[in-house]
Coordinates of N, CA and C and ligand atoms in Angstrom, one line a residue:
M225 N 64.0 96.0 122.8 CA 65.3 96.0 123.4 C 66.0 97.3 123.1
S226 N 66.6 97.9 124.1 CA 67.2 99.2 123.8 C 68.7 99.3 124.1
Q227 N 69.3 100.3 123.7 CA 70.7 100.6 123.9 C 71.0 100.5 125.4
E228 N 70.0 101.0 126.2 CA 70.2 101.0 127.7 C 70.4 99.5 128.2
T229 N 69.5 98.6 127.7 CA 69.6 97.2 128.0 C 70.9 96.6 127.6
W230 N 71.2 96.9 126.3 CA 72.5 96.3 125.8 C 73.7 96.7 126.7
A231 N 73.7 98.0 127.0 CA 74.8 98.5 127.8 C 74.8 97.9 129.2
S232 N 73.6 97.7 129.8 CA 73.6 97.2 131.2 C 74.0 95.7 131.2
V233 N 73.6 95.0 130.1 CA 74.0 93.6 130.0 C 75.6 93.5 129.8
D234 N 76.1 94.4 129.0 CA 77.5 94.5 128.8 C 78.3 94.7 130.1
R235 N 77.7 95.6 130.9 CA 78.3 95.9 132.3 C 78.3 94.6 133.1
Y236 N 77.1 93.9 133.1 CA 77.0 92.7 133.9 C 78.0 91.6 133.4
L237 N 78.1 91.4 132.1 CA 79.0 90.4 131.6 C 80.4 90.8 131.9
T238 N 80.7 92.1 131.8 CA 82.1 92.5 132.1 C 82.5 92.2 133.5
E239 N 81.5 92.5 134.4 CA 81.7 92.2 135.9 C 81.9 90.8 136.1
K240 N 81.0 89.9 135.5 CA 80.9 88.5 135.8 C 81.9 87.7 135.1
I241 N 82.0 87.8 133.8 CA 82.8 86.9 132.9 C 84.1 87.5 132.5
V242 N 84.1 88.7 132.1 CA 85.3 89.3 131.6 C 86.2 89.6 132.7
K243 N 85.6 90.1 133.9 CA 86.3 90.4 135.1 C 86.9 91.8 135.1
P244 N 86.6 92.5 136.2 CA 87.2 93.9 136.3 C 88.7 93.9 136.2
D245 N 89.2 94.9 135.6 CA 90.6 95.0 135.3 C 91.1 96.4 135.3
A246 N 92.0 96.7 136.4 CA 92.4 98.1 136.6 C 93.2 98.6 135.4
V247 N 94.1 97.8 134.8 CA 94.9 98.3 133.8 C 94.1 98.6 132.5
L248 N 93.1 97.8 132.2 CA 92.3 98.1 131.1 C 91.4 99.3 131.3
D249 N 90.9 99.5 132.6 CA 90.1 100.7 132.9 C 91.0 101.9 132.8
A250 N 92.2 101.8 133.2 CA 93.2 103.0 133.2 C 93.4 103.3 131.7
A251 N 93.5 102.3 130.8 CA 93.8 102.6 129.4 C 92.6 103.4 128.8
L252 N 91.4 103.0 129.2 CA 90.3 103.7 128.6 C 90.2 105.2 129.2
R253 N 90.5 105.2 130.5 CA 90.4 106.6 131.2 C 91.5 107.5 130.6
E254 N 92.7 107.0 130.5 CA 93.7 107.9 129.9 C 93.5 108.2 128.4
S255 N 92.9 107.3 127.7 CA 92.5 107.6 126.3 C 91.5 108.7 126.2
A256 N 90.5 108.6 127.1 CA 89.4 109.6 127.1 C 90.0 111.0 127.6
K257 N 90.9 111.0 128.6 CA 91.5 112.2 129.1 C 92.3 112.9 128.0
A258 N 92.9 112.1 127.1 CA 93.7 112.7 126.0 C 92.9 113.1 124.8
G259 N 91.5 112.9 124.9 CA 90.6 113.3 123.9 C 90.5 112.3 122.7
L260 N 90.9 111.1 122.9 CA 90.7 110.1 121.9 C 89.2 109.7 121.8
P261 N 88.7 109.4 120.6 CA 87.3 109.0 120.5 C 87.0 107.7 121.3
P262 N 85.8 107.6 121.9 CA 85.5 106.4 122.6 C 85.0 105.2 121.8
I263 N 85.9 104.8 120.9 CA 85.5 103.8 119.9 C 86.4 102.5 120.0
S264 N 87.0 102.3 121.2 CA 87.7 101.0 121.4 C 86.7 99.9 121.4
V265 N 87.2 98.7 121.2 CA 86.3 97.5 121.3 C 85.8 97.5 122.8
S266 N 84.6 96.9 123.0 CA 84.0 96.8 124.3 C 84.8 95.7 125.1
P267 N 84.7 95.7 126.4 CA 85.4 94.6 127.2 C 85.1 93.2 126.7
P268 N 83.8 92.8 126.5 CA 83.6 91.5 126.1 C 84.2 91.2 124.7
Q269 N 84.1 92.2 123.8 CA 84.8 92.0 122.5 C 86.3 91.9 122.6
G270 N 86.8 92.7 123.5 CA 88.3 92.6 123.7 C 88.7 91.3 124.2
K271 N 87.9 90.7 125.1 CA 88.3 89.4 125.6 C 88.1 88.3 124.6
L272 N 87.1 88.5 123.7 CA 87.0 87.6 122.5 C 88.3 87.6 121.7
L273 N 88.9 88.8 121.5 CA 90.1 88.9 120.8 C 91.2 88.1 121.5
Q274 N 91.3 88.2 122.9 CA 92.2 87.4 123.6 C 92.0 85.9 123.4
V275 N 90.8 85.5 123.5 CA 90.5 84.1 123.4 C 90.9 83.6 122.0
L276 N 90.5 84.4 121.0 CA 90.9 84.0 119.6 C 92.4 83.9 119.4
A277 N 93.1 84.9 120.0 CA 94.6 84.9 119.9 C 95.1 83.6 120.6
M278 N 94.5 83.3 121.7 CA 95.0 82.1 122.5 C 94.7 80.8 121.7
M279 N 93.5 80.7 121.1 CA 93.2 79.6 120.2 C 94.2 79.4 119.1
Q280 N 94.6 80.5 118.6 CA 95.6 80.5 117.5 C 97.0 80.1 117.9
G281 N 97.2 80.1 119.2 CA 98.6 79.8 119.7 C 99.5 80.9 119.2
S282 N 99.0 82.2 119.3 CA 99.7 83.3 118.5 C 101.1 83.6 119.0
K283 N 102.0 83.6 118.0 CA 103.3 84.2 118.2 C 103.5 85.5 117.5
R284 N 102.7 85.7 116.4 CA 102.7 86.9 115.7 C 101.3 87.4 115.4
I285 N 101.0 88.6 115.9 CA 99.7 89.2 115.7 C 99.9 90.5 115.0
L286 N 99.0 90.8 114.0 CA 99.0 92.1 113.3 C 97.7 92.8 113.6
E287 N 97.8 94.0 114.1 CA 96.6 94.9 114.2 C 96.7 96.1 113.4
I288 N 95.6 96.4 112.7 CA 95.6 97.7 111.9 C 94.6 98.6 112.6
G289 N 95.0 99.7 113.2 CA 94.2 100.7 114.0 C 94.4 100.5 115.5
T290 N 95.4 101.2 116.0 CA 95.8 101.0 117.4 C 94.9 101.8 118.4
L291 N 94.6 103.1 118.0 CA 94.0 104.1 118.9 C 94.8 104.2 120.2
G292 N 94.2 104.0 121.3 CA 94.9 104.1 122.6 C 95.5 102.7 123.1
G293 N 95.4 101.7 122.2 CA 96.0 100.4 122.5 C 95.1 99.5 123.4
Y294 N 93.8 99.9 123.5 CA 93.0 99.0 124.3 C 92.8 97.6 123.8
S295 N 92.5 97.5 122.5 CA 92.4 96.2 121.8 C 93.7 95.5 121.8
T296 N 94.8 96.4 121.7 CA 96.2 95.8 121.6 C 96.5 95.1 122.9
I297 N 96.1 95.7 124.0 CA 96.3 95.0 125.3 C 95.7 93.6 125.3
W298 N 94.4 93.6 124.9 CA 93.7 92.3 124.9 C 94.5 91.3 123.9
L299 N 94.9 91.7 122.8 CA 95.6 90.9 121.8 C 96.9 90.4 122.4
A300 N 97.6 91.3 123.0 CA 98.9 90.9 123.6 C 98.8 89.9 124.7
R301 N 97.7 90.1 125.5 CA 97.4 89.1 126.5 C 97.1 87.7 126.0
G302 N 96.8 87.6 124.7 CA 96.5 86.3 124.1 C 97.7 85.7 123.5
L303 N 98.8 86.4 123.5 CA 100.0 85.9 122.9 C 100.5 84.6 123.6
S304 N 101.1 83.7 122.9 CA 101.8 82.6 123.6 C 103.3 83.1 123.8
R305 N 104.0 82.3 124.6 CA 105.3 82.7 125.1 C 106.2 83.1 123.9
G306 N 106.9 84.2 124.0 CA 107.8 84.7 122.9 C 107.1 85.4 121.8
G307 N 105.8 85.5 121.9 CA 105.0 86.2 120.8 C 105.1 87.7 120.8
R308 N 104.7 88.3 119.7 CA 104.7 89.8 119.6 C 103.6 90.3 118.8
V309 N 103.1 91.5 119.0 CA 102.1 92.2 118.3 C 102.7 93.3 117.5
I310 N 102.4 93.4 116.2 CA 102.7 94.6 115.5 C 101.4 95.4 115.3
T311 N 101.3 96.6 115.6 CA 100.1 97.4 115.5 C 100.3 98.7 114.7
L312 N 99.5 99.0 113.7 CA 99.7 100.1 112.8 C 98.7 101.2 113.1
E313 N 99.3 102.4 113.3 CA 98.5 103.6 113.6 C 98.9 104.8 112.8
L314 N 97.9 105.5 112.3 CA 98.2 106.7 111.5 C 98.6 107.9 112.4
E315 N 98.0 108.1 113.5 CA 98.2 109.3 114.3 C 99.3 109.1 115.4
R316 N 100.3 110.0 115.3 CA 101.4 109.9 116.3 C 100.9 110.1 117.7
S317 N 99.9 111.0 117.9 CA 99.3 111.3 119.2 C 98.6 110.0 119.8
H318 N 97.9 109.3 118.9 CA 97.3 108.1 119.4 C 98.3 107.0 119.8
A319 N 99.3 106.9 119.0 CA 100.4 105.9 119.3 C 101.1 106.2 120.6
E320 N 101.2 107.5 120.9 CA 101.9 107.9 122.1 C 101.1 107.5 123.4
I321 N 99.7 107.7 123.3 CA 98.9 107.2 124.4 C 98.9 105.7 124.5
A322 N 98.9 105.1 123.3 CA 98.9 103.6 123.3 C 100.2 103.1 124.0
R323 N 101.3 103.8 123.7 CA 102.6 103.4 124.3 C 102.5 103.4 125.8
K324 N 102.0 104.5 126.3 CA 101.9 104.6 127.8 C 100.9 103.6 128.3
N325 N 99.8 103.4 127.7 CA 98.8 102.4 128.2 C 99.4 100.9 128.2
L326 N 100.2 100.6 127.1 CA 100.9 99.3 127.0 C 102.0 99.2 128.1
A327 N 102.7 100.3 128.4 CA 103.7 100.2 129.4 C 103.1 100.0 130.8
R328 N 102.0 100.6 131.0 CA 101.3 100.4 132.3 C 100.8 99.0 132.4
A329 N 100.5 98.4 131.3 CA 100.0 97.0 131.3 C 101.2 96.0 131.3
K330 N 102.4 96.6 131.3 CA 103.7 95.8 131.2 C 103.7 94.9 129.9
L331 N 103.2 95.4 128.9 CA 103.1 94.7 127.6 C 103.9 95.4 126.5
D332 N 104.5 96.6 126.9 CA 105.2 97.4 125.8 C 106.3 96.7 125.1
K333 N 107.0 95.7 125.8 CA 108.1 95.1 125.1 C 107.6 94.0 124.1
L334 N 106.3 93.7 124.2 CA 105.8 92.7 123.3 C 105.1 93.3 122.1
V335 N 105.0 94.6 122.1 CA 104.2 95.3 121.1 C 105.1 96.3 120.3
D336 N 105.0 96.3 119.0 CA 105.7 97.2 118.1 C 104.7 98.1 117.5
I337 N 104.7 99.4 117.8 CA 103.7 100.3 117.2 C 104.3 101.0 116.0
R338 N 103.8 100.9 114.8 CA 104.3 101.5 113.6 C 103.4 102.7 113.2
V339 N 103.9 103.9 113.3 CA 103.1 105.0 112.9 C 103.2 105.3 111.5
G340 N 102.1 105.6 110.9 CA 102.0 106.0 109.4 C 100.7 105.4 108.8
M341 N 100.5 105.7 107.5 CA 99.4 105.1 106.8 C 99.6 103.6 106.7
A342 N 98.6 102.9 107.2 CA 98.8 101.4 107.2 C 99.1 100.9 105.8
I343 N 98.5 101.5 104.8 CA 98.7 101.0 103.4 C 100.1 101.2 102.9
E344 N 100.8 102.1 103.6 CA 102.3 102.3 103.3 C 103.1 101.4 104.2
T345 N 102.7 101.1 105.4 CA 103.5 100.3 106.3 C 103.4 98.8 105.9
L346 N 102.2 98.4 105.4 CA 102.0 96.9 105.1 C 103.1 96.4 104.1
P347 N 103.3 97.1 103.0 CA 104.4 96.5 102.1 C 105.7 96.5 102.7
K348 N 106.0 97.4 103.7 CA 107.3 97.4 104.4 C 107.4 96.2 105.2
L349 N 106.3 95.8 105.9 CA 106.3 94.6 106.7 C 106.7 93.4 105.9
L350 N 106.0 93.3 104.7 CA 106.3 92.2 103.8 C 107.8 92.2 103.4
A351 N 108.3 93.4 103.0 CA 109.7 93.5 102.6 C 110.6 93.1 103.7
E352 N 110.3 93.4 104.9 CA 111.1 93.1 106.1 C 111.1 91.7 106.5
G353 N 110.2 90.9 105.8 CA 110.1 89.5 106.1 C 109.2 89.2 107.3
E354 N 108.4 90.2 107.8 CA 107.5 90.0 108.9 C 106.3 89.1 108.4
G355 N 105.8 88.3 109.3 CA 104.7 87.4 109.0 C 105.3 86.1 108.6
P356 N 104.5 85.0 108.3 CA 103.0 85.2 108.3 C 102.5 85.3 109.8
F357 N 101.4 86.1 109.9 CA 100.8 86.3 111.2 C 99.8 85.2 111.5
D358 N 99.6 84.9 112.8 CA 98.7 83.9 113.2 C 97.3 84.5 113.3
L359 N 97.2 85.8 113.6 CA 95.9 86.5 113.7 C 96.1 87.9 113.2
V360 N 95.2 88.4 112.4 CA 95.2 89.8 112.0 C 93.9 90.4 112.3
F361 N 93.9 91.6 113.0 CA 92.7 92.3 113.4 C 92.6 93.7 112.6
L362 N 91.6 93.8 111.8 CA 91.4 95.0 111.0 C 90.4 95.9 111.7
D363 N 90.9 97.1 112.1 CA 90.1 98.0 112.9 C 90.5 99.5 112.7
A364 N 90.8 99.9 111.4 CA 91.3 101.2 111.2 C 90.2 101.9 110.3
D365 N 90.7 102.7 109.3 CA 89.7 103.4 108.4 C 88.9 102.4 107.6
K366 N 87.6 102.4 107.7 CA 86.8 101.4 107.1 C 86.8 101.4 105.6
P367 N 86.9 102.5 104.9 CA 87.0 102.5 103.4 C 88.1 101.7 102.9
S368 N 89.2 101.5 103.6 CA 90.3 100.7 103.2 C 90.3 99.2 103.5
N369 N 89.1 98.8 104.1 CA 89.1 97.4 104.6 C 89.4 96.3 103.5
A370 N 88.9 96.5 102.3 CA 89.1 95.5 101.2 C 90.6 95.4 100.9
D371 N 91.3 96.6 100.9 CA 92.8 96.6 100.7 C 93.5 96.0 101.9
Y372 N 93.0 96.3 103.1 CA 93.7 95.6 104.2 C 93.5 94.1 104.3
F373 N 92.3 93.7 103.8 CA 92.0 92.3 103.7 C 93.0 91.6 102.8
A374 N 93.2 92.2 101.6 CA 94.1 91.7 100.6 C 95.6 91.6 101.2
W375 N 96.0 92.6 102.0 CA 97.3 92.6 102.6 C 97.3 91.5 103.7
A376 N 96.2 91.4 104.4 CA 96.2 90.4 105.5 C 96.4 89.0 104.9
L377 N 95.8 88.8 103.7 CA 96.0 87.5 103.1 C 97.4 87.3 102.6
K378 N 98.1 88.4 102.1 CA 99.5 88.3 101.7 C 100.4 87.9 102.9
L379 N 100.0 88.4 104.1 CA 100.8 88.2 105.3 C 100.3 87.0 106.1
S380 N 99.5 86.1 105.4 CA 98.9 85.0 106.2 C 99.6 83.6 105.8
R381 N 99.2 82.6 106.5 CA 99.5 81.2 106.2 C 98.2 80.5 106.3
K382 N 98.2 79.2 105.9 CA 97.1 78.4 106.2 C 96.9 78.3 107.7
G383 N 95.7 78.7 108.2 CA 95.4 78.7 109.6 C 95.3 80.0 110.2
T384 N 95.8 81.1 109.5 CA 95.7 82.5 110.0 C 94.2 82.8 110.1
L385 N 93.9 83.5 111.2 CA 92.5 84.1 111.4 C 92.5 85.6 111.2
I386 N 91.6 86.0 110.3 CA 91.5 87.5 110.1 C 90.2 87.9 110.7
V387 N 90.2 88.9 111.6 CA 89.1 89.4 112.3 C 88.9 90.9 111.9
V388 N 87.6 91.2 111.6 CA 87.3 92.6 111.2 C 86.2 93.2 112.1
D389 N 86.5 94.4 112.6 CA 85.5 95.1 113.5 C 84.6 96.0 112.6
N390 N 83.5 96.3 113.2 CA 82.6 97.4 112.7 C 82.0 97.1 111.3
V391 N 81.5 95.8 111.1 CA 81.1 95.4 109.8 C 79.6 95.4 109.6
I392 N 78.8 95.9 110.6 CA 77.4 96.0 110.6 C 76.8 97.4 110.6
R393 N 77.5 98.2 111.5 CA 77.2 99.6 111.5 C 75.7 100.0 111.6
D394 N 75.1 99.6 112.7 CA 73.7 99.8 112.9 C 72.8 99.2 111.8
G395 N 73.3 98.2 111.2 CA 72.5 97.5 110.2 C 72.5 98.2 108.8
M396 N 73.3 99.3 108.7 CA 73.3 100.1 107.5 C 74.1 99.3 106.4
V397 N 74.7 98.2 106.8 CA 75.5 97.4 105.8 C 74.6 96.9 104.6
V398 N 73.3 96.7 104.9 CA 72.4 96.2 103.9 C 72.0 97.2 102.8
D399 N 72.3 98.4 103.0 CA 71.9 99.5 102.1 C 72.9 99.6 100.9
A400 N 72.5 98.9 99.8 CA 73.3 98.9 98.6 C 73.5 100.3 98.0
R401 N 72.6 101.2 98.3 CA 72.7 102.5 97.7 C 73.4 103.5 98.6
S402 N 73.9 103.1 99.7 CA 74.5 104.0 100.7 C 75.7 104.7 100.0
K403 N 75.9 106.0 100.3 CA 77.1 106.7 99.8 C 78.1 106.9 101.0
D404 N 77.7 106.4 102.2 CA 78.6 106.5 103.3 C 79.9 105.6 103.1
P405 N 81.0 106.2 103.0 CA 82.2 105.5 102.7 C 82.5 104.3 103.7
N406 N 82.0 104.4 104.9 CA 82.2 103.3 105.9 C 81.4 102.1 105.4
I407 N 80.2 102.4 104.9 CA 79.3 101.3 104.4 C 79.8 100.7 103.1
T408 N 80.1 101.6 102.2 CA 80.6 101.1 100.9 C 81.9 100.3 101.1
G409 N 82.7 100.7 102.1 CA 83.9 100.0 102.5 C 83.6 98.6 103.0
V410 N 82.7 98.5 103.9 CA 82.3 97.1 104.4 C 81.8 96.3 103.2
R411 N 80.9 96.9 102.4 CA 80.3 96.1 101.3 C 81.4 95.6 100.3
K412 N 82.4 96.5 100.1 CA 83.5 96.1 99.2 C 84.3 94.9 99.8
L413 N 84.5 95.0 101.1 CA 85.2 94.0 101.8 C 84.4 92.7 101.7
N414 N 83.0 92.7 101.9 CA 82.2 91.5 101.8 C 82.3 90.9 100.4
E415 N 82.3 91.8 99.3 CA 82.5 91.3 98.0 C 83.8 90.5 97.8
A416 N 84.9 91.1 98.4 CA 86.2 90.4 98.4 C 86.2 89.1 99.1
I417 N 85.5 89.1 100.3 CA 85.4 87.8 101.0 C 84.6 86.8 100.3
A418 N 83.5 87.2 99.7 CA 82.7 86.3 98.9 C 83.4 85.7 97.7
R419 N 84.3 86.4 97.1 CA 85.1 85.9 96.0 C 86.2 85.0 96.4
E420 N 86.7 85.2 97.6 CA 88.0 84.6 98.1 C 87.8 83.2 98.5
K421 N 88.5 82.3 97.7 CA 88.3 80.9 98.0 C 89.2 80.4 99.1
R422 N 90.2 81.2 99.4 CA 91.2 80.8 100.5 C 90.6 80.9 101.9
V423 N 89.5 81.5 102.1 CA 89.0 81.7 103.5 C 87.6 81.1 103.7
V424 N 87.4 80.6 104.9 CA 86.0 80.2 105.4 C 85.6 81.3 106.4
A425 N 84.5 82.0 106.1 CA 84.2 83.2 106.8 C 82.8 83.3 107.3
T426 N 82.6 84.0 108.4 CA 81.2 84.4 108.8 C 81.2 85.7 109.5
T427 N 80.0 86.3 109.6 CA 79.9 87.6 110.3 C 78.8 87.4 111.4
I428 N 79.2 87.9 112.6 CA 78.2 87.9 113.7 C 77.8 89.3 114.1
Q429 N 76.5 89.6 114.1 CA 76.0 90.8 114.6 C 76.2 90.9 116.1
T430 N 76.5 92.1 116.6 CA 76.6 92.2 118.0 C 75.9 93.5 118.5
V431 N 75.4 93.4 119.8 CA 74.9 94.5 120.5 C 75.7 94.6 121.8
G432 N 75.7 95.8 122.4 CA 76.4 96.0 123.6 C 76.5 97.5 123.9
G433 N 77.5 97.8 124.8 CA 77.7 99.2 125.2 C 78.0 100.1 124.0
K434 N 78.6 99.5 122.9 CA 78.9 100.3 121.7 C 77.8 100.4 120.7
G435 N 76.6 99.8 121.1 CA 75.5 99.8 120.1 C 75.4 98.6 119.3
Y436 N 74.9 98.7 118.1 CA 74.6 97.6 117.2 C 75.7 97.6 116.1
D437 N 76.5 96.5 116.1 CA 77.6 96.4 115.1 C 77.9 95.0 114.8
G438 N 79.1 94.6 114.5 CA 79.5 93.2 114.3 C 80.9 93.0 113.9
F439 N 81.3 91.7 114.0 CA 82.6 91.2 113.8 C 82.6 90.2 112.6
T440 N 83.5 90.3 111.7 CA 83.7 89.2 110.8 C 84.9 88.4 111.1
V441 N 84.8 87.1 111.0 CA 86.0 86.2 111.2 C 86.2 85.4 109.9
A442 N 87.4 85.4 109.5 CA 87.7 84.7 108.2 C 89.0 83.8 108.5
L443 N 88.8 82.5 108.4 CA 89.9 81.6 108.6 C 90.6 81.2 107.2
V444 N 91.9 81.4 107.1 CA 92.6 81.1 105.9 C 92.8 79.6 105.9
V445 N 92.3 78.9 104.8 CA 92.3 77.5 104.8 C 93.2 76.9 103.7
D446 N 93.8 77.8 102.9 CA 94.6 77.4 101.7 C 95.8 78.3 101.5
Ligands
SAH554 N1 91.5 99.0 117.7 C1 91.2 100.1 118.6 C2 90.3 101.1 118.0 C3 90.9 101.6 116.7 S1 90.0 103.1 116.1 C4 90.6 99.5 119.8 O1 89.6 98.8 119.7 O2 91.0 99.8 121.0 C5 90.7 103.3 114.6 C6 92.2 103.8 114.6 O3 92.7 103.7 113.2 C7 92.3 105.3 114.9 O4 93.3 105.5 116.0 C8 92.8 105.9 113.7 O5 93.7 107.0 113.9 C9 93.5 104.8 112.9 N2 93.6 105.0 111.5 C10 92.7 105.6 110.7 N3 93.2 105.6 109.4 C11 94.3 104.9 109.4 C12 95.3 104.6 108.4 N4 95.1 105.0 107.1 N5 96.4 103.9 108.8 C13 96.6 103.5 110.1 N6 95.7 103.8 111.1 C14 94.6 104.5 110.8
DHB555 C1 83.8 103.7 115.1 C2 83.8 102.5 115.9 C3 84.9 101.7 115.8 O1 85.0 100.6 116.6 C4 86.0 102.0 115.0 O2 87.0 101.1 115.0 C5 86.0 103.1 114.3 C6 84.9 104.0 114.3 C7 82.6 104.5 115.1 O3 81.7 104.2 115.8 O4 82.6 105.6 114.4
MG556 MG1 86.5 99.2 115.8

């Protein structure tokens, strides 16, 4: 099985199950035009985020790593009435594209984009009394994932779902000797999850248009 097969199956699933969507297509097109890297979640993955958000009956969603707001649109579409997304982004230029993409999707009033280092914004959210969140999506700089997971727990309640993107990385996650900070970051996150008694967690490997990677889901149970 090849990347070509995975990509064509992703296209088929997107056409059939996810359903074509002009606003999401525009978000990707405008992000590409602005020179953003093509690393948004895939359409089927995005819709999984929407489904998970709906299952959570989400009123408060936290995302770390906005990029052009593609995943943010999916998350915001999963909000229940009166709900809001807070999304954290380091790069002002990314946040600006995301703002336009969210406005086109008519979701800008439901989304608060906070520009800065997530590790500096997270304590501010806690101090402001934000949270607990119903769903937290970790998708920013991978070396910080264990720290973000700890913050996600601080901003959680019993029943919060924590979702993490890019946890398989072409299977390189099994390389204990890897010096790649993205891999050591995921492995450190996995150590933290393994130690953490407050979550029930699993990781699912995925293939698709973005290659071979995976999602971790961790449900806070205590
Ligand atoms: N969730 C997006 C993709 C995010 S890509 C989607 O699927 O559509 C990762 C994003 O995290 C990039 O925009 C990058 O600028 C941002 N990022 C990297 N380091 C960060 C940090 N320290 N704090 C906040 N955001 C960061
Ligand atoms: C990459 C992919 C992602 O989904 C992401 O959030 C960050 C980086 C990548 O392929 O490099
Ligand atoms: Mg990602």
